[in-house]
Amino acid sequence: MGRYLLRRLLQLVPVFIGSTFLIYWLVWSVPGDPFAGKCGERRCPDQYVAYMTEKYHLDQNVFVQYGNYMKNLLQGDFGQTFSQRDIGDIIATAYPNTLKLALVALAIEAVIGLGAGILTGLRRNGFLDNLVLVSTLFLLALPVFVVGFVLQWLLGVQWGIVKPTVSSEMRFSELIVPGFVLGSASVAYIARVARTSIAENRRADYVRTAIAKGLPMRRVVGVHLLRNSLIPVVTLLGTDLGALMGGAIVTEGIFGINGIGREVYRAIVTKESATVVGIVVVLVVVYLLMNLLVDLLYAALDPRIRYE
Amino acid sequence: MSDILVSEQSAPGSGGSGRPSGRLLEVDDLRVEFRTRDGVAKVINGVTYHVDAGETLAVLGESGSGKSVTAQTIMGILDTPPGFVTGGHVRFHGKDMLRMSAEERRRIRGEGIAMIFQDALSALNPVFTVGFQIAEQFRVRRGLGRAEAKKRAIEMLDQVKIPNAKGRFNNYPHQFSGGMRQRAMIAMSLALDPEVLIADEPTTALDVTVQAQIMDLLAELQRERQMGMILITHDLGVVADVADRIAVMYAGRIVEEADVYDLYAKPAHPYTMGLIDSIPRLDEKGQQLRTIKGLPPNLMNIPPGCPFNPRCPMAQPVCREKVPPLLQVGPARASACHFAEELVNRV
Ligand SMILES: Nc1ncnc2c1ncn2[C@@H]1O[C@H](COP(=O)(O)OP(=O)(O)OP(=O)(O)O)[C@@H](O)[C@H]1O
Ligand code: SF4
Ligand SMILES: [Mg+2]
C-alpha cells in the first residue's frame, strides 16, 4: 500500500508540470495587447508598460516566464493583477464558494443517482426503471442553462419555494437547487452507471454463492452485491468533483454565486491572464488530488488492485 | 393442465407420486424450462432422485443434460427468469421446498443443504477475505461475536487442511491457489454442518493431482459427518471411488439409476454403456477412443419417443414412438429403456 501510494504521488509530478505549463502557455499567448484598456481611455504610459513587462517577464520566452511563475507559486505567491490586486485573495474568496456548490452537487448526485441506480438495477424493466431511464435521458439531453433557468423560474419565481438567487452567505438550503442544476447531467450519468453495474453483478457467481449460503436478502444485496457494484460509481463520483468545479460557470451565473466561474469569466474578458492561470492551476490541483483519492479508494474497495 | 404435472417416469423409492417417502432429500418428477427469446428450452423433464444421510449419489451426464439446473432448483438459486419450475417436488425431510415461504427456504440453505461450485474463483466474493466469508456464516446465521466466529472459521480452514489456517484467514481469494480456493469453498459450505452437500463438478477447474486431493477430502468429510452428498460430474473415473449410487442424466431425465458396482458391471441403458465404453482404458492403449456418436438433442425440440433414439445403436421403431418410462429392473436399480430387461438379463 505504501509503495502504491508513493508511485501514484510521483506520477502526479509530470502531469502537474505538463498541464500547468500548457495552461500558462495557452493563456499568455492569447493574441491582443495585454495593456489595452488598462489605463482608461488613453494608451498606457511607457513607464507603466515597461514596469509591468519587467514584472511579468513579458519580454522573455515562455519557458522562463513559466519557471518564474512556478517559483513564486511554490512559495504561495499567485502574483497580482494589473491593478495590483493579489490573485491569491481572489482565489481565496472565490474557491470556497464554488467548492461548497460543487460538494452540494456531489452529495445530490450520490444520493439521487445512486438511489435511482440501485433501485432500477435490482428491478430492471419495471415501472420505476422506465421512469428513471426517461427522466435521466431528459436530464442528459437538456443543457445545464436550460435546467437552471427553468428551475429558477419555476421554483424561485413562479412558486416562490426558494429564493431565485443565492445570498453571499451561501447557506446550504439556498444551494440545493443550484447544486441539483450543476449536478443534473452527472446525476443521470451516475444513475445509469450504477444501474448497469448492479444489474451485471446481480447475476455474478459470488452473489449466487451468497444466496446459497442462506444469507438474508438484504445482506446479499447490501454487503455482497453493493460493495462490488459501487467500485465504478465511486470512481465516477470522485473524478466528478473537479469537473463540477470547472463546470460551475453557468450555474454560478444563473444564481448569482460569487465563485471561480465568474472570476475566470471576468478575467478572460479583461485579459487578466495571471488570474486565469492562477484559478486554473488550482483546479488542476483539485483534479489531481481527487484522482489520487479515487485511486486509493479503488484500492481500498478492490483488494485485487493493491497487489498488482 | 394437471396431467402436465403427472409423472411420466417413476423411480425406485418414490413411485413418482406426491407422497413423502421418508427420504432425507428427494427430487420428484422435477420439470424446469428456460423461456428465452429463441423459444422454450425444456431443460428438466421429470427428474427423480434422492439421497439419504451418509450416502453419496453421483449424478452423471454429458454437458447440457441438466445436472446443474437440477442442483440450482434444489438450492433455490435458479436464474428466474428465464428459468421456471413447471412441475414436481423437492422434498427435504418430507417437506416440499418448492411450496415453502421464501424465509423458510432460506433457513435450509447452508444449514440443511449446502452447495459448492465448480469455479471457486468466481464463486467466492473477490473483495472480501476468505476468512470473512467463512466467519460470516457463524456471525449472521449463528449470531456469534466477531472473535468467536473467527475462531470457528479458522477451525474450518484447519479441517479442510489449509496449512497455516490462522495466517490465511485474512487472505483474499485471489491470493489462494486453485486447490486452496476450492478447500476454502468447502470450508464455507460445511460451516453450518449441513445434512446434504451438493458438489457441482468440484474438481473440473483443477489440476489432475489436485483433483484427487480434493475428491479425497470431500469423501473423508462426507464420511466423518455422515452427510448425504450429491456429486455432480461428467467424469466416470471419479465416481467409482466415492459414490454409492449413480444416476445417469440425459436430456433432462434420469435414464438409469443403480449402485456403482451394478452400473459398471452391467449397464442397463445404451447411453450408460456408451459412457462406460468411452472411458480411456490402459489395456487398450493406442486404440482410438470410443465415443457416443452424434450430439445431445436440441432442448427446444426434443425428438419424440426416447430422446436418445437418434444416437442409440440399439434403437427400434418403437423407440421413435413411445417414451420409455424409468422402471425398476432389479433391486434398487432402474432404467428408462424399452429393452432394459434384455440388457439386465444378458449374460
Ligand atoms: N440461465 C440460463 N438461461 C438459459 N438456458 C440455460 C440457463 N442455464 C442453463 N441453461 C440451459 O440448460 C441446459 C442444462 O444446463 P446445465 O447447466 O444444467 O447442464 P449440465 O448438465 O450442468 O452441463 P455441464 O456438464 O456442462 O455443467 C443447457 O442446455 C443450458 O443451455
Ligand atoms: S429406448 Fe430405444 S432408443 Fe432409447 S435407449 Fe432404449 S433402445 Fe435406445
Ligand atoms: Mg453444470
XYZ file of C-alpha atoms and ligand atoms in Angstrom:
695
model
C 0.000 0.000 0.000
C 2.796 2.450 0.877
C 4.644 1.752 -2.339
C 1.457 2.066 -4.318
C 0.784 5.472 -2.790
C 4.333 6.645 -3.458
C 4.180 5.540 -7.068
C 0.894 7.332 -7.589
C 2.237 10.517 -5.988
C 5.336 10.508 -8.189
C 3.167 10.079 -11.251
C 1.395 13.310 -10.360
C 4.527 15.468 -10.711
C 4.980 15.296 -14.506
C 1.241 15.556 -15.028
C 1.117 18.673 -12.876
C 4.057 20.322 -14.661
C 2.833 19.381 -18.117
C -0.719 20.545 -17.663
C 0.109 23.792 -15.877
C 2.707 24.643 -18.494
C 0.187 24.091 -21.265
C -2.295 26.317 -19.491
C 0.285 29.022 -18.903
C 1.425 28.959 -22.499
C -2.097 28.965 -23.950
C -3.368 31.745 -21.743
C -0.421 34.089 -22.244
C -0.262 33.510 -25.971
C -3.808 34.776 -26.456
C -3.414 37.399 -29.189
C -4.012 41.078 -28.360
C -2.308 43.798 -26.374
C -2.379 42.885 -22.694
C -2.404 46.592 -21.795
C -5.412 47.520 -23.921
C -7.989 49.342 -21.792
C -5.882 49.047 -18.619
C -5.380 52.779 -18.261
C -8.805 54.180 -19.041
C -9.351 55.703 -22.457
C -5.703 56.597 -23.045
C -2.792 54.388 -24.000
C -0.822 53.277 -21.016
C 2.255 55.382 -20.228
C 5.505 53.811 -21.430
C 6.803 53.793 -17.891
C 3.882 51.637 -16.763
C 4.271 49.297 -19.709
C 7.994 48.911 -19.018
C 7.343 48.239 -15.314
C 4.688 45.621 -15.989
C 6.701 43.993 -18.758
C 9.573 43.529 -16.373
C 7.374 42.388 -13.517
C 5.774 39.627 -15.615
C 8.878 38.956 -17.683
C 6.785 39.626 -20.773
C 9.908 40.118 -22.871
C 11.352 36.728 -22.020
C 10.431 33.437 -23.643
C 7.558 31.402 -22.266
C 9.782 28.835 -20.517
C 11.494 31.464 -18.410
C 8.162 33.090 -17.666
C 6.696 29.758 -16.608
C 9.749 28.946 -14.498
C 9.457 32.237 -12.640
C 5.748 31.776 -12.184
C 6.228 28.308 -10.708
C 8.984 29.520 -8.406
C 6.638 32.112 -6.935
C 3.718 29.732 -6.896
C 5.589 27.177 -4.823
C 6.056 29.929 -2.232
C 2.324 30.554 -2.260
C 2.516 33.683 -4.419
C -0.035 33.724 -7.246
C 1.098 37.156 -8.409
C -1.040 40.252 -8.864
C -3.500 41.595 -11.356
C -2.561 44.567 -13.492
C -4.421 46.687 -10.993
C -2.202 45.376 -8.157
C -4.768 43.110 -6.509
C -3.391 39.895 -5.028
C -4.611 36.985 -7.127
C -4.252 34.790 -4.049
C -7.004 36.864 -2.406
C -9.326 36.459 -5.360
C -8.785 32.723 -5.270
C -9.274 32.577 -1.514
C -12.683 34.265 -1.721
C -13.980 32.584 -4.875
C -12.869 28.985 -4.347
C -14.709 28.182 -1.114
C -17.988 29.269 -2.713
C -17.501 27.085 -5.752
C -16.287 24.204 -3.610
C -19.420 24.424 -1.449
C -21.637 24.443 -4.521
C -19.770 21.520 -6.061
C -19.917 19.496 -2.847
C -23.661 20.018 -2.593
C -23.962 18.934 -6.234
C -21.828 15.873 -5.496
C -23.941 14.934 -2.480
C -27.109 15.257 -4.559
C -25.542 13.125 -7.284
C -24.574 10.457 -4.797
C -27.945 10.302 -3.080
C -30.298 10.604 -6.044
C -28.086 8.979 -8.674
C -27.087 6.043 -6.517
C -30.555 5.561 -5.088
C -32.158 5.515 -8.517
C -29.392 3.312 -9.895
C -29.682 0.720 -7.144
C -33.471 0.534 -7.249
C -33.617 0.190 -11.018
C -30.632 -2.137 -11.244
C -32.345 -4.593 -8.923
C -35.634 -4.435 -10.778
C -34.961 -3.943 -14.410
C -37.790 -3.181 -16.794
C -40.241 -2.294 -14.047
C -42.218 0.946 -13.996
C -39.602 2.717 -11.893
C -36.850 1.598 -14.245
C -38.586 3.140 -17.235
C -39.363 6.310 -15.313
C -35.714 6.702 -14.348
C -34.487 5.879 -17.847
C -36.708 8.513 -19.417
C -36.031 11.197 -16.849
C -32.276 10.635 -16.953
C -32.365 10.830 -20.725
C -34.146 14.156 -20.294
C -31.514 15.472 -17.914
C -28.690 14.280 -20.149
C -30.188 15.893 -23.232
C -31.012 19.276 -21.704
C -28.150 21.797 -21.458
C -27.387 22.978 -17.917
C -28.554 26.523 -18.551
C -31.986 25.305 -19.615
C -32.373 23.178 -16.477
C -31.064 26.120 -14.453
C -33.363 28.781 -15.864
C -36.414 26.538 -15.820
C -35.920 25.532 -12.186
C -35.075 29.086 -11.146
C -38.179 30.418 -12.816
C -40.458 27.632 -11.625
C -39.307 27.148 -8.046
C -37.972 30.639 -7.399
C -40.260 32.997 -9.290
C -43.456 31.152 -10.089
C -43.994 29.073 -6.943
C -41.710 31.018 -4.610
C -40.464 27.873 -2.862
C -36.842 29.059 -2.882
C -35.124 32.390 -3.366
C -34.194 32.744 -7.022
C -30.620 33.777 -6.235
C -28.086 32.721 -3.623
C -27.054 35.220 -0.944
C -23.402 35.849 -0.153
C -23.728 33.709 2.971
C -24.133 30.625 0.766
C -26.485 28.829 3.121
C -26.906 25.110 2.490
C -30.639 25.417 1.911
C -30.037 28.002 -0.799
C -27.592 25.730 -2.573
C -29.871 22.739 -3.072
C -31.463 23.948 -6.300
C -28.216 25.291 -7.834
C -26.487 22.107 -6.689
C -29.078 20.000 -8.438
C -28.736 22.084 -11.589
C -24.960 21.769 -11.562
C -25.112 18.042 -10.918
C -28.095 17.280 -13.146
C -26.220 15.710 -16.023
C -23.991 13.761 -13.648
C -26.969 12.546 -11.603
C -28.283 10.931 -14.753
C -24.900 9.509 -15.570
C -24.336 8.085 -12.088
C -27.811 6.552 -12.055
C -27.134 4.776 -15.317
C -23.693 3.519 -14.419
C -24.964 2.274 -11.041
C -27.918 0.580 -12.721
C -25.759 -1.258 -15.236
C -23.186 -2.230 -12.667
C -25.774 -3.599 -10.241
C -27.656 -5.435 -12.950
C -24.436 -7.062 -14.170
C -23.188 -8.068 -10.746
C -26.595 -9.353 -9.710
C -26.011 -12.406 -11.882
C -22.434 -12.909 -10.738
C -21.420 -16.261 -9.292
C -20.461 -14.809 -5.932
C -23.952 -13.360 -5.494
C -25.375 -16.804 -6.186
C -22.985 -18.189 -3.583
C -24.149 -15.610 -1.056
C -27.751 -16.662 -1.648
C -26.799 -20.345 -1.426
C -25.212 -19.614 1.963
C -28.690 -18.718 3.181
C -27.851 -15.095 3.949
C -30.854 -12.776 4.263
C -31.602 -10.950 1.019
C -30.779 -7.541 2.443
C -27.314 -8.782 3.342
C -26.771 -10.384 -0.058
C -27.602 -7.073 -1.696
C -26.291 -4.636 0.903
C -22.963 -6.338 1.525
C -22.032 -8.668 -1.301
C -23.661 -7.055 -4.315
C -23.254 -3.374 -3.443
C -19.610 -3.494 -2.464
C -18.649 -4.792 -5.897
C -21.085 -2.723 -7.909
C -20.076 0.540 -6.302
C -16.476 0.445 -7.472
C -17.118 2.124 -10.850
C -19.605 4.539 -9.300
C -17.148 5.734 -6.663
C -14.601 6.349 -9.387
C -17.067 8.460 -11.296
C -18.124 10.453 -8.249
C -14.554 11.198 -7.236
C -13.353 12.387 -10.598
C -16.521 14.419 -10.987
C -15.667 16.954 -8.269
C -13.069 18.671 -10.467
C -15.416 18.674 -13.429
C -18.215 20.142 -11.310
C -15.998 22.984 -10.088
C -14.725 23.721 -13.556
C -18.197 23.494 -14.990
C -19.838 25.722 -12.407
C -19.516 28.861 -14.542
C -23.042 28.688 -15.992
C -24.735 27.736 -12.753
C -22.888 30.465 -10.853
C -24.004 32.962 -13.452
C -27.663 31.961 -13.237
C -27.871 32.015 -9.450
C -25.517 34.923 -8.859
C -22.927 32.973 -6.944
C -19.525 34.582 -6.460
C -17.325 31.655 -7.431
C -14.413 30.860 -9.661
C -16.625 30.573 -12.709
C -17.448 34.253 -12.517
C -13.872 35.225 -11.720
C -12.485 33.290 -14.660
C -15.077 34.825 -16.949
C -14.252 38.317 -15.710
C -10.515 37.680 -16.021
C -10.788 36.418 -19.577
C -12.843 39.425 -20.669
C -10.410 41.877 -19.097
C -7.335 39.929 -20.285
C -6.110 39.269 -16.731
C -4.021 36.329 -17.822
C -2.350 35.807 -14.454
C -5.729 35.439 -12.764
C -6.905 32.905 -15.321
C -3.734 30.859 -14.902
C -3.932 31.009 -11.104
C -7.516 29.803 -10.949
C -6.988 27.044 -13.467
C -3.814 25.822 -11.776
C -5.727 25.370 -8.534
C -8.375 23.500 -10.483
C -5.707 21.190 -11.882
C -4.518 20.501 -8.347
C -8.084 19.655 -7.298
C -8.394 17.277 -10.244
C -5.132 15.550 -9.494
C -5.812 15.170 -5.786
C -9.287 13.803 -6.409
C -7.862 11.339 -8.879
C -5.353 10.202 -6.314
C -8.088 9.874 -3.727
C -10.157 7.816 -6.145
C -7.229 5.518 -6.846
C -6.731 4.971 -3.141
C -10.442 4.361 -2.632
C -10.381 1.978 -5.534
C -7.567 0.023 -3.945
C -9.444 0.006 -0.658
C -12.610 -1.284 -2.319
C -10.957 -3.824 -4.600
C -8.137 -5.804 -2.991
C -7.036 -7.179 -6.343
C -5.688 -3.749 -7.325
C -3.292 -3.393 -4.413
C -1.000 -6.225 -5.223
C -0.632 -5.787 -8.943
C -53.409 -28.892 -17.485
C -52.984 -31.122 -14.482
C -51.652 -34.018 -16.492
C -48.543 -31.984 -17.299
C -47.651 -32.365 -13.669
C -48.277 -36.090 -13.615
C -45.164 -38.166 -13.791
C -44.146 -39.888 -16.971
C -41.494 -41.693 -15.055
C -41.350 -43.470 -11.794
C -38.280 -44.438 -9.881
C -37.424 -46.818 -7.103
C -38.444 -45.431 -3.780
C -40.596 -42.592 -4.993
C -43.261 -44.149 -7.155
C -43.476 -40.747 -8.874
C -46.338 -39.756 -6.621
C -46.820 -36.704 -4.440
C -46.323 -38.819 -1.330
C -43.474 -38.102 1.091
C -41.257 -41.152 1.430
C -39.057 -40.678 4.487
C -36.056 -39.699 2.381
C -33.623 -37.022 3.512
C -33.665 -35.158 0.202
C -35.858 -36.183 -2.654
C -36.336 -34.697 -6.103
C -39.608 -35.939 -7.523
C -40.588 -35.575 -11.183
C -38.997 -32.155 -11.425
C -39.607 -30.080 -14.541
C -37.829 -26.881 -15.445
C -37.892 -24.833 -18.607
C -35.996 -21.786 -19.808
C -38.101 -19.246 -21.649
C -35.741 -17.338 -23.878
C -36.150 -15.097 -26.894
C -35.406 -18.024 -29.194
C -38.031 -20.262 -27.661
C -38.741 -22.507 -24.706
C -35.988 -24.968 -23.782
C -37.301 -27.918 -21.804
C -34.222 -28.474 -19.703
C -35.521 -30.725 -16.923
C -38.218 -33.186 -17.966
C -39.148 -35.200 -14.921
C -36.037 -35.802 -12.866
C -36.416 -38.072 -9.870
C -33.615 -38.903 -7.474
C -32.941 -38.970 -3.771
C -30.108 -39.030 -1.295
C -30.066 -40.250 2.287
C -27.793 -39.472 5.212
C -24.337 -40.962 4.885
C -24.524 -41.862 1.208
C -23.105 -40.339 -1.931
C -25.170 -40.103 -5.080
C -23.214 -39.318 -8.231
C -25.103 -37.539 -10.994
C -23.535 -38.231 -14.332
C -24.221 -36.985 -17.819
C -22.983 -35.035 -20.807
C -22.680 -31.273 -20.775
C -26.126 -29.678 -21.008
C -28.023 -32.672 -19.651
C -29.379 -30.575 -16.779
C -27.256 -31.664 -13.830
C -26.536 -28.138 -12.647
C -30.026 -26.825 -13.267
C -31.443 -29.597 -11.076
C -28.996 -28.643 -8.323
C -29.821 -24.952 -8.706
C -33.506 -25.734 -8.368
C -32.866 -27.689 -5.173
C -30.869 -24.756 -3.754
C -33.403 -22.177 -4.943
C -30.830 -20.297 -6.980
C -32.342 -20.950 -10.383
C -31.985 -17.988 -12.717
C -35.628 -16.808 -12.834
C -36.414 -15.539 -15.435
C -35.564 -17.197 -17.822
C -35.757 -20.422 -15.767
C -39.115 -21.612 -14.420
C -40.102 -24.679 -12.433
C -43.142 -26.086 -14.184
C -43.754 -29.165 -12.088
C -42.544 -31.624 -9.491
C -41.366 -31.535 -5.909
C -38.147 -31.098 -3.986
C -38.653 -32.576 -0.546
C -36.327 -32.104 2.359
C -37.273 -34.235 5.374
C -40.533 -34.833 3.530
C -41.392 -31.153 3.240
C -41.786 -29.679 -0.240
C -39.295 -26.850 -0.580
C -40.921 -25.559 -3.760
C -44.033 -24.720 -1.767
C -42.380 -23.156 1.266
C -42.166 -19.481 2.146
C -39.003 -17.756 0.958
C -37.866 -17.329 4.560
C -38.375 -20.987 5.425
C -36.417 -21.951 2.365
C -33.581 -19.560 3.122
C -33.061 -21.173 6.513
C -32.500 -24.556 4.887
C -29.733 -23.156 2.683
C -26.329 -23.618 4.222
C -27.731 -25.339 7.273
C -29.809 -28.143 5.751
C -28.429 -28.237 2.230
C -25.198 -26.572 1.158
C -23.529 -26.349 -2.207
C -20.033 -25.995 -3.604
C -19.472 -24.730 -7.095
C -17.165 -25.619 -9.931
C -15.207 -22.398 -10.195
C -14.247 -21.279 -6.710
C -12.527 -18.164 -8.026
C -15.731 -16.645 -9.331
C -17.922 -18.230 -6.668
C -16.056 -16.510 -3.830
C -16.549 -12.781 -3.445
C -13.334 -11.137 -4.709
C -13.478 -8.124 -2.384
C -13.793 -9.919 0.951
C -11.208 -12.069 2.690
C -11.674 -15.808 2.712
C -11.888 -15.659 6.486
C -14.636 -13.053 6.392
C -16.696 -15.163 4.021
C -16.495 -18.207 6.269
C -16.926 -16.308 9.531
C -19.948 -14.580 8.016
C -21.840 -17.854 8.320
C -21.195 -18.021 12.049
C -21.924 -14.354 12.615
C -25.062 -13.973 10.517
C -26.563 -17.429 10.794
C -25.436 -18.343 14.303
C -25.247 -14.883 15.821
C -21.712 -15.390 17.144
C -19.457 -12.463 18.024
C -16.531 -11.447 15.865
C -13.813 -13.211 17.859
C -15.719 -16.446 18.291
C -16.730 -16.507 14.616
C -13.120 -16.013 13.615
C -12.017 -18.869 15.836
C -14.614 -21.173 14.316
C -13.690 -20.092 10.777
C -10.031 -20.902 11.429
C -11.104 -24.318 12.730
C -12.962 -24.859 9.476
C -9.906 -23.885 7.426
C -7.933 -26.358 9.519
C -10.455 -29.102 8.853
C -10.097 -28.719 5.104
C -6.320 -28.949 5.601
C -5.292 -25.468 4.623
C -1.782 -25.027 6.033
C -1.289 -22.074 8.390
C -5.026 -21.511 8.636
C -4.618 -18.649 11.071
C -2.320 -16.718 8.764
C -4.504 -17.455 5.760
C -7.626 -16.101 7.412
C -7.004 -12.588 6.138
C -6.096 -13.560 2.571
C -8.278 -12.691 -0.375
C -9.476 -15.422 -2.750
C -7.044 -14.327 -5.486
C -4.136 -14.937 -3.112
C -5.051 -18.626 -2.843
C -4.081 -21.337 -5.302
C -6.891 -23.073 -7.182
C -6.889 -26.108 -4.904
C -6.835 -23.984 -1.761
C -9.704 -21.873 -3.039
C -11.784 -24.997 -3.524
C -10.838 -26.091 0.010
C -11.933 -22.701 1.335
C -15.195 -23.064 -0.574
C -15.714 -26.470 1.052
C -14.960 -24.983 4.472
C -17.506 -22.255 3.869
C -20.240 -24.633 2.770
C -19.642 -27.005 5.676
C -19.544 -24.246 8.299
C -23.123 -24.790 9.429
C -22.805 -28.568 9.382
C -25.325 -29.233 6.601
C -27.117 -32.558 6.233
C -26.770 -32.581 2.460
C -23.863 -31.295 0.401
C -24.256 -30.736 -3.326
C -20.904 -30.623 -5.094
C -21.267 -29.421 -8.684
C -18.145 -30.561 -10.536
C -15.945 -29.514 -7.626
C -12.693 -30.528 -9.310
C -13.097 -29.746 -13.009
C -11.273 -26.426 -12.768
C -8.226 -28.004 -11.093
C -5.002 -29.823 -11.998
C -5.237 -33.601 -12.081
C -3.138 -34.133 -8.943
C -5.124 -31.525 -7.023
C -8.374 -33.074 -8.265
C -7.601 -36.305 -6.459
C -6.737 -34.497 -3.226
C -9.983 -32.536 -3.251
C -12.013 -35.651 -4.011
C -10.343 -37.485 -1.121
C -11.042 -34.589 1.197
C -14.696 -34.468 0.178
C -15.113 -38.209 0.626
C -13.453 -38.061 4.027
C -15.598 -35.155 5.256
C -18.719 -36.835 3.952
C -17.909 -40.000 5.896
C -16.989 -38.189 9.103
C -20.117 -36.093 9.124
C -22.420 -38.745 7.700
C -23.725 -36.228 5.198
C -25.791 -37.048 2.182
C -23.734 -35.946 -0.809
C -24.804 -35.280 -4.376
C -21.701 -35.315 -6.534
C -22.253 -33.882 -9.990
C -19.660 -34.816 -12.556
C -19.164 -35.974 -16.091
C -16.094 -37.940 -15.135
C -16.952 -41.619 -14.719
C -13.478 -42.300 -13.337
C -14.037 -40.050 -10.343
C -17.314 -41.599 -9.257
C -16.194 -45.200 -8.965
C -14.171 -44.489 -5.824
C -16.545 -42.220 -3.953
C -20.134 -42.831 -4.993
C -22.578 -45.347 -3.544
C -25.187 -44.894 -6.250
C -25.144 -43.315 -9.672
C -27.925 -41.515 -11.521
C -27.261 -41.005 -15.223
C -28.935 -37.990 -16.847
C -29.761 -37.452 -20.474
C -31.720 -34.510 -21.928
C -33.220 -33.553 -18.590
C -34.202 -37.068 -17.484
C -32.723 -39.787 -15.357
C -32.122 -42.645 -17.796
C -30.504 -45.059 -15.397
C -30.021 -45.366 -11.686
C -28.035 -48.113 -9.992
C -25.382 -48.714 -7.409
C -21.833 -48.260 -8.586
C -20.934 -51.897 -8.894
C -24.044 -52.879 -10.888
C -23.751 -49.922 -13.171
C -20.173 -50.679 -14.157
C -20.643 -54.419 -14.295
C -23.823 -54.405 -16.327
C -25.233 -51.090 -17.513
C -28.967 -51.311 -18.189
C -29.188 -48.457 -20.666
C -27.430 -47.997 -24.032
C -26.417 -44.460 -23.102
C -24.665 -45.676 -19.953
C -22.961 -48.376 -21.995
C -21.671 -45.690 -24.314
C -20.383 -43.624 -21.398
C -18.533 -46.585 -19.904
C -17.082 -47.509 -23.279
C -15.696 -44.034 -23.705
C -13.534 -44.219 -20.566
C -9.908 -44.413 -21.729
C -8.512 -47.801 -20.691
C -4.938 -48.745 -20.033
C -5.235 -52.179 -21.688
C -6.426 -50.585 -24.917
C -3.679 -48.011 -25.198
C -3.137 -46.744 -28.702
C -6.598 -47.645 -29.876
C -8.966 -44.921 -30.888
C -11.173 -43.692 -28.069
C -14.747 -44.822 -28.454
C -17.279 -42.049 -28.099
C -21.036 -41.834 -28.348
C -21.874 -40.773 -31.891
C -23.945 -37.666 -32.536
C -24.944 -34.740 -30.378
C -27.359 -34.324 -27.469
C -30.816 -33.206 -28.639
C -31.862 -29.619 -29.036
C -33.824 -28.975 -25.853
C -36.242 -26.704 -27.673
C -37.152 -29.591 -29.923
C -36.624 -32.936 -28.210
C -37.286 -35.853 -30.607
C -40.481 -37.847 -29.965
C -40.167 -41.212 -28.268
C -36.927 -41.992 -26.486
C -34.821 -38.814 -26.510
C -31.695 -40.940 -27.060
C -33.068 -42.728 -30.160
C -31.190 -40.723 -32.857
C -27.880 -41.763 -31.285
C -28.768 -45.188 -29.958
C -27.124 -48.205 -31.637
C -29.989 -50.424 -30.399
C -32.889 -48.206 -31.483
C -36.006 -49.910 -32.852
C -39.152 -48.391 -34.405
C -40.916 -48.368 -31.019
C -38.180 -46.044 -29.704
C -39.323 -43.277 -32.036
C -42.912 -43.504 -30.808
C -43.037 -44.231 -27.118
C -41.132 -42.523 -24.326
C -39.616 -45.279 -22.182
C -40.555 -44.695 -18.519
C -37.958 -45.073 -15.773
C -38.840 -48.536 -14.436
C -37.389 -50.727 -11.794
C -35.290 -53.512 -13.344
C -33.909 -55.155 -10.254
C -33.365 -54.437 -6.583
C -32.607 -50.724 -6.284
C -31.938 -50.160 -9.928
C -33.963 -48.543 -12.680
C -33.614 -47.824 -16.362
C -35.561 -45.816 -18.922
C -35.117 -48.039 -21.970
C -37.672 -50.217 -23.739
C -35.121 -53.019 -23.737
C -33.852 -52.643 -20.199
C -34.942 -56.181 -19.212
C -32.957 -57.688 -22.057
C -29.902 -55.650 -21.131
C -30.048 -56.702 -17.495
C -30.675 -60.360 -18.259
C -27.938 -60.731 -20.881
C -25.068 -62.966 -19.862
N -29.557 -19.176 -17.321
C -29.854 -19.973 -18.357
N -30.523 -19.479 -19.428
C -30.825 -20.264 -20.488
N -30.525 -21.562 -20.560
C -29.874 -22.120 -19.540
C -29.504 -21.358 -18.385
N -28.855 -22.175 -17.522
C -28.820 -23.392 -18.126
N -29.432 -23.365 -19.320
C -29.580 -24.499 -20.235
O -29.984 -25.619 -19.529
C -29.362 -26.784 -20.053
C -28.790 -27.594 -18.944
O -27.737 -26.879 -18.354
P -26.925 -27.410 -17.113
O -26.043 -26.296 -16.708
O -27.820 -27.980 -16.102
O -26.066 -28.565 -17.772
P -25.041 -29.523 -17.040
O -25.590 -30.895 -17.122
O -24.714 -28.994 -15.687
O -23.782 -29.411 -18.003
P -22.239 -29.217 -17.652
O -21.684 -30.569 -17.519
O -21.714 -28.509 -18.858
O -22.157 -28.400 -16.416
C -28.347 -26.333 -21.059
O -28.833 -26.612 -22.353
C -28.258 -24.861 -20.865
O -28.079 -24.210 -22.086
S -35.484 -46.912 -25.674
Fe -34.687 -47.456 -27.647
S -33.571 -45.644 -28.303
Fe -33.972 -45.414 -26.156
S -32.160 -46.187 -25.227
Fe -33.565 -47.892 -25.280
S -33.088 -48.889 -27.199
Fe -32.095 -46.913 -27.298
Mg -23.064 -27.991 -14.846
